[in-house]
């Protein structure tokens, strides 16, 4: 059946770890990972709970394909109520940690309460115990993981932990595993810090041996890998250039948000692109990019390992940053670069390293800096307040602001609130490029209409990975749609959102969906879990997950008024590029989207929709 069939419940207040059987009826209805963890969370937590209170819970969860030979079967999710947004938060990560948890014999871990002192959870197969983390508190991710491995005399332990950003409860703090893979968005790391939980260390040697039909599963996964290898994106583009392959593409389309969305094209895009990462540097002839890297069971290998030029000002007298480590991906390169008008590749790598080292979401951080730089140029913020001159394009300012934010000192504490709270405090809330308090990713919703609708309706706040319509609107996958056209976009967004929820719930990477449809996923799940997981059933599961999340948010206090985009995208037309003159057509698309979803005009799932989906 591929599920391990049990979960670990950890009461931090009492220091108790208990095993429970997995609710297999829910597993069949919600599959796993994002879907199943959200079901448990929503059943157990009051939607009105304070995200940073002890009453909030936080769940680590795998999917039925996690830990198997399915390509990219290494994913796990963290589900909680997000402090950045106040909405349901579900943040996804790759690397090796998720597979290790599954191989230890667990589908998920539920944390409740708050520990009176810093602790970490140590899992070794069936054994689970809370251990003192006083010596780890105040340490970075880069220090925490090797310290735990040394303490337990086992270099193969996998660690999911927070750095100082999570301890300081920066509202967009991340949870990092394998040193530079992250459950990055919505502030899940702040919730972990609020509970005095430093890390989860896992060692699993059981493997995943409960596949329903091993021969059929091997055939289905082999066929799936062949599809990935033969596709231009998953077989060529991502392995060669990583997600950074998009930098020049999106810039040429005229949809690269620049200088806090004042512009849609960045004149320095080529300097921070995948091609620039792979090109030899003038100083030493070596490339910024060292190699690519794959997560567990991944045949795509889109990850980057990069190294900063040793002569760069950012790492002077900082030997810990001179080694090769997790490199820039597209979203981080955009947020740290184009969003702030900074085209110094080494600076972006340094800021990205700090985010990995201390556990910070580079998207929300970089986008918040964009708001800070605009407020500085307006004269609203001064050098004395910020601590440095901070105009758009300043590499030194970006490095400095990354340092004080990850350390939680000075003006960095205000940056740690996120752009929505910061811009409101200084009287210009319209300068926060966010939805439900979460900052936009790297695509402009004026020029690419579908992604604007996807941002506005995303259950976890602005997000591209909840409905990546860029695949269709820019890359032509699975069919090409016109970016500037609003017609048909509500249907497109719904289809992407539902399918994405099913991919997430299965425990596989959303990047497979460049080549795979649910018709490629279904045979793998049928062989691993059961014949009921048809394409039609997976589509329904995805729709069920989406509506369940939406209903939770409605009960938490969100309404149709929260499905909105910033004034800038609605009223200030794109200045250049193919989409010059465009503004978002959200007002036209949103009512159509609600109708297609089976929601009322207030954006609430109707009684008929809830009944049809078994909610």
XYZ file of C-alpha atoms in Angstrom, residues 141-566:
426
model
C 21.530 25.499 10.087
C 25.080 24.899 8.889
C 26.241 24.365 12.479
C 23.197 22.442 13.735
C 23.153 19.617 11.203
C 26.817 18.504 11.536
C 26.670 18.896 15.328
C 23.747 16.462 15.541
C 25.517 13.976 13.261
C 28.637 14.092 15.409
C 26.630 13.806 18.615
C 24.988 10.589 17.409
C 28.111 9.292 15.645
C 26.190 8.827 12.404
C 26.966 10.848 9.246
C 23.908 9.413 7.484
C 21.369 11.066 9.798
C 19.097 13.501 7.949
C 18.239 16.777 9.668
C 15.358 19.226 9.217
C 15.960 22.328 11.349
C 15.768 26.081 11.832
C 18.502 28.688 12.105
C 18.409 31.952 13.981
C 15.641 33.344 11.758
C 13.240 30.708 13.053
C 14.398 31.172 16.639
C 13.858 34.934 16.299
C 10.456 34.215 14.728
C 11.080 36.132 11.534
C 7.629 35.829 9.992
C 8.971 34.208 6.815
C 11.552 31.936 8.460
C 12.136 28.659 6.645
C 12.797 25.078 7.732
C 15.968 23.760 6.061
C 17.045 20.173 5.477
C 20.234 18.809 3.934
C 21.844 22.256 4.459
C 20.200 23.995 1.494
C 16.832 22.415 0.688
C 13.947 24.237 2.325
C 10.304 24.258 3.244
C 10.633 27.917 2.548
C 7.413 29.854 2.496
C 4.774 31.278 4.856
C 6.892 31.293 8.023
C 6.796 27.618 8.984
C 10.226 28.078 10.595
C 8.835 30.752 12.924
C 6.194 28.312 14.165
C 8.936 25.752 14.815
C 10.896 28.379 16.753
C 7.839 29.432 18.754
C 7.646 25.852 20.081
C 11.329 25.738 21.098
C 11.791 22.966 18.553
C 15.220 23.230 16.943
C 15.391 20.153 14.701
C 14.129 16.731 13.703
C 16.952 14.247 13.135
C 15.998 11.009 11.388
C 17.753 7.745 10.646
C 15.729 5.126 8.803
C 16.960 1.721 7.693
C 13.678 -0.080 7.070
C 13.213 0.945 3.461
C 9.809 1.127 1.796
C 8.781 -2.458 1.173
C 5.014 -2.396 1.126
C 4.450 -1.726 -2.585
C 1.180 -3.323 -3.715
C 2.504 -4.691 -7.026
C 6.325 -4.373 -7.235
C 6.621 -5.524 -10.872
C 3.908 -3.172 -12.079
C 5.429 -0.370 -10.002
C 8.854 -0.875 -11.538
C 7.324 -0.792 -15.019
C 5.286 2.342 -14.251
C 8.196 4.243 -12.704
C 10.528 3.231 -15.525
C 8.018 4.523 -18.060
C 7.677 7.756 -16.088
C 11.426 8.297 -16.048
C 11.573 7.812 -19.800
C 8.967 10.544 -20.267
C 11.002 12.925 -18.090
C 14.240 12.131 -19.912
C 12.672 12.709 -23.313
C 11.129 16.091 -22.519
C 12.926 19.320 -23.420
C 12.389 20.883 -19.981
C 12.940 17.940 -17.616
C 15.464 16.132 -19.794
C 17.518 19.092 -21.034
C 16.680 22.569 -19.727
C 16.456 21.916 -15.980
C 19.414 19.495 -15.770
C 21.638 21.881 -17.726
C 20.624 25.279 -16.379
C 18.291 24.643 -13.431
C 15.282 26.855 -12.852
C 17.521 29.822 -13.649
C 16.943 28.980 -17.304
C 13.836 31.153 -16.914
C 15.610 34.444 -16.119
C 16.255 35.569 -19.683
C 13.054 33.919 -20.956
C 10.741 35.774 -18.565
C 12.653 39.012 -19.083
C 12.154 38.779 -22.850
C 8.459 38.088 -22.342
C 8.356 41.357 -20.394
C 7.090 39.756 -17.193
C 10.137 39.995 -14.906
C 9.073 42.173 -11.939
C 11.779 44.758 -11.406
C 12.399 47.328 -8.669
C 9.357 46.327 -6.612
C 7.192 45.815 -9.709
C 7.751 49.351 -11.005
C 9.111 47.774 -14.193
C 8.590 44.469 -15.991
C 12.026 44.092 -17.568
C 15.458 44.221 -15.924
C 18.392 45.555 -17.872
C 20.727 43.436 -15.720
C 18.892 40.121 -16.175
C 21.631 38.633 -18.347
C 24.192 39.294 -15.598
C 22.338 37.098 -13.085
C 21.031 34.442 -15.468
C 21.776 30.726 -15.731
C 24.101 31.472 -18.613
C 26.048 33.939 -16.451
C 26.282 31.355 -13.642
C 27.831 28.835 -16.033
C 30.253 31.265 -17.711
C 33.888 31.567 -16.555
C 34.616 34.561 -14.331
C 37.155 37.142 -15.442
C 39.039 37.046 -12.127
C 40.022 33.388 -11.995
C 38.532 31.745 -15.071
C 36.289 29.516 -12.955
C 32.511 29.522 -13.242
C 30.186 30.579 -10.465
C 28.335 27.269 -10.992
C 30.259 24.220 -9.736
C 27.793 21.454 -10.605
C 24.154 20.477 -10.575
C 22.619 18.298 -7.866
C 19.647 15.982 -7.491
C 17.321 15.305 -4.579
C 16.445 11.745 -3.519
C 15.395 9.550 -6.471
C 15.372 12.509 -8.844
C 16.279 12.016 -12.496
C 16.019 15.747 -13.301
C 18.751 17.203 -11.042
C 17.806 20.875 -11.280
C 19.654 21.854 -8.077
C 22.700 24.101 -8.250
C 25.947 24.039 -6.284
C 27.806 27.324 -6.586
C 30.819 29.131 -5.182
C 31.391 32.821 -4.611
C 34.490 34.408 -6.091
C 36.987 34.523 -3.193
C 37.833 38.138 -4.040
C 34.251 39.397 -3.691
C 33.647 42.046 -1.013
C 30.742 40.147 0.553
C 32.891 37.302 1.917
C 35.949 39.240 3.019
C 37.056 37.676 6.335
C 34.163 35.160 6.147
C 35.737 31.790 5.384
C 32.489 29.932 6.122
C 31.055 31.398 2.909
C 33.987 30.523 0.665
C 32.916 26.919 0.083
C 30.579 25.665 -2.625
C 26.992 25.345 -1.423
C 23.389 25.617 -2.533
C 23.271 27.885 -5.570
C 20.738 30.348 -6.897
C 17.458 29.113 -8.235
C 15.254 31.316 -10.358
C 12.901 32.606 -7.665
C 15.744 33.493 -5.298
C 17.835 35.092 -8.054
C 14.848 37.207 -9.059
C 13.872 38.223 -5.515
C 17.416 39.108 -4.490
C 18.287 40.564 -7.894
C 15.732 42.044 -10.281
C 13.251 42.865 -7.507
C 15.911 45.181 -6.071
C 17.676 46.176 -9.274
C 20.869 44.342 -8.218
C 22.800 42.626 -11.021
C 25.879 41.433 -9.078
C 25.729 37.626 -9.218
C 28.161 37.077 -6.322
C 26.106 39.368 -4.081
C 22.979 37.376 -4.825
C 24.799 34.133 -4.016
C 25.987 35.583 -0.702
C 22.502 36.715 0.296
C 21.147 33.335 -0.765
C 23.772 31.580 1.365
C 22.712 33.630 4.372
C 19.102 32.593 3.796
C 20.192 28.936 3.724
C 22.543 29.326 6.665
C 20.019 30.968 8.989
C 16.768 29.598 7.531
C 15.007 32.393 5.660
C 12.673 32.465 2.655
C 14.652 34.360 -0.026
C 11.473 35.221 -1.961
C 9.770 37.091 0.879
C 13.068 38.539 2.070
C 14.100 39.855 -1.354
C 10.650 41.199 -2.165
C 10.541 42.974 1.195
C 13.893 44.589 0.422
C 12.336 45.828 -2.831
C 9.712 47.658 -0.774
C 12.387 49.021 1.575
C 14.436 50.371 -1.342
C 11.389 52.050 -2.865
C 10.513 53.648 0.482
C 14.128 54.804 0.757
C 14.095 56.388 -2.697
C 10.797 58.112 -1.804
C 12.431 59.595 1.299
C 10.095 57.761 3.657
C 12.956 55.697 5.076
C 16.362 57.230 5.771
C 19.923 56.019 6.115
C 19.738 56.573 9.869
C 16.693 54.314 10.130
C 17.969 51.558 7.848
C 21.653 51.729 8.768
C 22.928 52.173 5.206
C 22.169 54.051 1.998
C 19.698 51.731 0.275
C 18.817 52.791 -3.283
C 17.745 50.288 -5.906
C 20.761 48.509 -7.347
C 22.965 48.688 -4.256
C 24.792 45.380 -3.805
C 26.311 46.544 -0.533
C 22.903 47.445 0.869
C 21.518 44.037 -0.079
C 24.369 42.239 1.704
C 24.025 44.420 4.791
C 20.252 44.019 4.982
C 20.547 40.248 4.580
C 23.006 40.147 7.473
C 20.919 42.196 9.912
C 17.720 40.362 9.009
C 19.163 36.883 9.477
C 20.793 38.044 12.735
C 17.592 39.759 13.895
C 19.240 43.060 14.802
C 18.447 46.726 14.140
C 16.228 47.472 11.169
C 16.474 43.788 10.310
C 13.734 43.146 12.863
C 11.365 45.284 10.819
C 12.384 43.588 7.561
C 11.598 40.309 9.319
C 7.940 41.349 9.561
C 7.515 41.072 5.787
C 6.557 43.754 3.291
C 2.838 43.950 4.191
C 3.421 44.889 7.823
C 6.461 47.044 7.065
C 4.836 49.152 4.355
C 1.691 49.573 6.462
C 3.777 50.810 9.393
C 5.364 53.486 7.204
C 2.097 54.614 5.628
C 2.359 53.040 2.163
C 0.630 49.622 2.279
C 0.133 49.656 -1.513
C 3.878 49.139 -1.934
C 3.678 45.582 -0.598
C 3.618 43.283 -3.607
C 1.778 40.494 -1.837
C -1.445 38.533 -1.488
C -2.764 37.647 1.972
C 0.515 39.045 3.302
C 2.795 36.748 1.292
C 5.122 38.275 -1.285
C 4.891 37.560 -5.019
C 7.235 35.214 -6.808
C 9.022 36.087 -10.046
C 6.257 36.658 -12.608
C 4.257 39.797 -13.318
C 0.491 39.311 -13.172
C -0.196 42.256 -15.484
C 1.540 40.644 -18.418
C 0.757 36.991 -17.619
C -2.913 37.083 -16.692
C -3.347 33.516 -15.468
C -0.558 33.723 -12.912
C -2.124 36.911 -11.530
C -5.365 35.034 -10.900
C -3.390 32.135 -9.409
C -1.634 34.558 -7.014
C -4.905 36.156 -5.934
C -6.641 32.864 -5.185
C -3.754 30.868 -3.726
C -4.682 29.405 -0.363
C -1.263 30.105 1.158
C -0.876 33.639 -0.178
C 0.883 34.652 -3.390
C 2.488 31.547 -4.858
C 3.510 30.203 -8.247
C 3.708 26.572 -7.129
C 0.007 26.353 -6.310
C -0.917 26.717 -9.977
C 2.024 27.185 -12.319
C 0.194 28.569 -15.336
C 3.555 29.849 -16.607
C 3.928 26.347 -18.067
C 1.029 27.002 -20.420
C 1.169 30.772 -20.844
C 4.907 31.004 -21.542
C 6.285 27.512 -22.220
C 3.275 26.040 -24.030
C 2.888 23.057 -21.664
C 0.641 21.112 -22.050
C -0.955 23.589 -24.504
C -0.014 27.172 -25.377
C -2.291 29.919 -24.122
C -1.877 33.629 -24.765
C -0.401 35.372 -21.685
C -2.275 38.642 -22.193
C -5.670 37.002 -22.765
C -8.010 36.643 -19.780
C -10.395 34.320 -21.636
C -10.180 30.732 -20.438
C -7.772 31.601 -17.616
C -10.175 30.731 -14.756
C -10.502 27.206 -16.173
C -6.735 27.001 -16.687
C -5.958 28.146 -13.145
C -8.420 25.697 -11.582
C -6.997 22.804 -13.601
C -3.423 23.633 -12.582
C -4.364 24.152 -8.925
C -6.195 20.827 -8.629
C -3.514 18.839 -10.461
C -0.752 20.446 -8.397
C -2.505 19.478 -5.171
C -2.569 15.843 -6.342
C 1.126 15.894 -7.327
C 2.026 17.381 -3.926
C -0.091 14.835 -2.066
C 1.619 11.944 -3.868
C 5.031 12.983 -2.518
C 6.639 13.906 -5.846
C 8.106 17.124 -7.220
C 5.880 19.541 -9.103
C 8.626 19.912 -11.720
C 7.661 16.499 -13.079
C 4.435 18.136 -14.280
C 6.370 19.847 -17.074
C 6.440 16.414 -18.698
C 3.918 14.340 -16.757
C 0.170 14.658 -16.513
C -1.929 12.788 -13.960
C -2.086 10.016 -16.554
C 1.624 9.396 -15.847
C 1.178 9.576 -12.064
C -1.898 7.344 -11.834
C -0.190 4.082 -12.930
C 2.540 4.611 -10.350
C 0.033 5.173 -7.547
C -2.147 2.278 -8.693
C 0.801 -0.110 -8.612
C 2.047 1.242 -5.287
C -1.217 1.831 -3.450
C -4.373 0.583 -5.145
C -6.417 0.499 -8.320
C -8.758 3.251 -7.118
C -6.197 5.960 -7.926
C -7.357 6.663 -11.459
C -6.851 9.963 -13.261
C -10.447 10.908 -12.452
C -10.039 10.089 -8.772
C -6.735 11.974 -8.524
C -8.377 15.022 -10.095
C -11.126 14.829 -7.485
C -8.578 14.405 -4.689
C -6.778 17.542 -5.882
C -10.047 19.489 -5.977
C -10.972 18.154 -2.524
C -7.660 19.335 -1.065
C -8.039 22.786 -2.607
C -11.564 23.279 -1.292
C -10.633 21.945 2.157
C -7.836 24.532 2.407
C -10.173 27.260 1.169
C -12.852 26.370 3.698
C -10.289 26.518 6.525
C -9.209 29.992 5.398
C -12.824 31.156 5.206
C -13.371 29.995 8.773
C -10.129 31.724 9.769
C -11.654 35.001 8.564
C -10.588 35.311 4.933
C -13.182 36.500 2.404
C -13.390 37.363 -1.283
C -11.866 40.741 -0.381
C -8.574 38.934 0.258
C -8.487 37.534 -3.291
C -6.924 40.701 -4.617
C -3.758 42.030 -6.192
C -1.889 45.221 -5.216
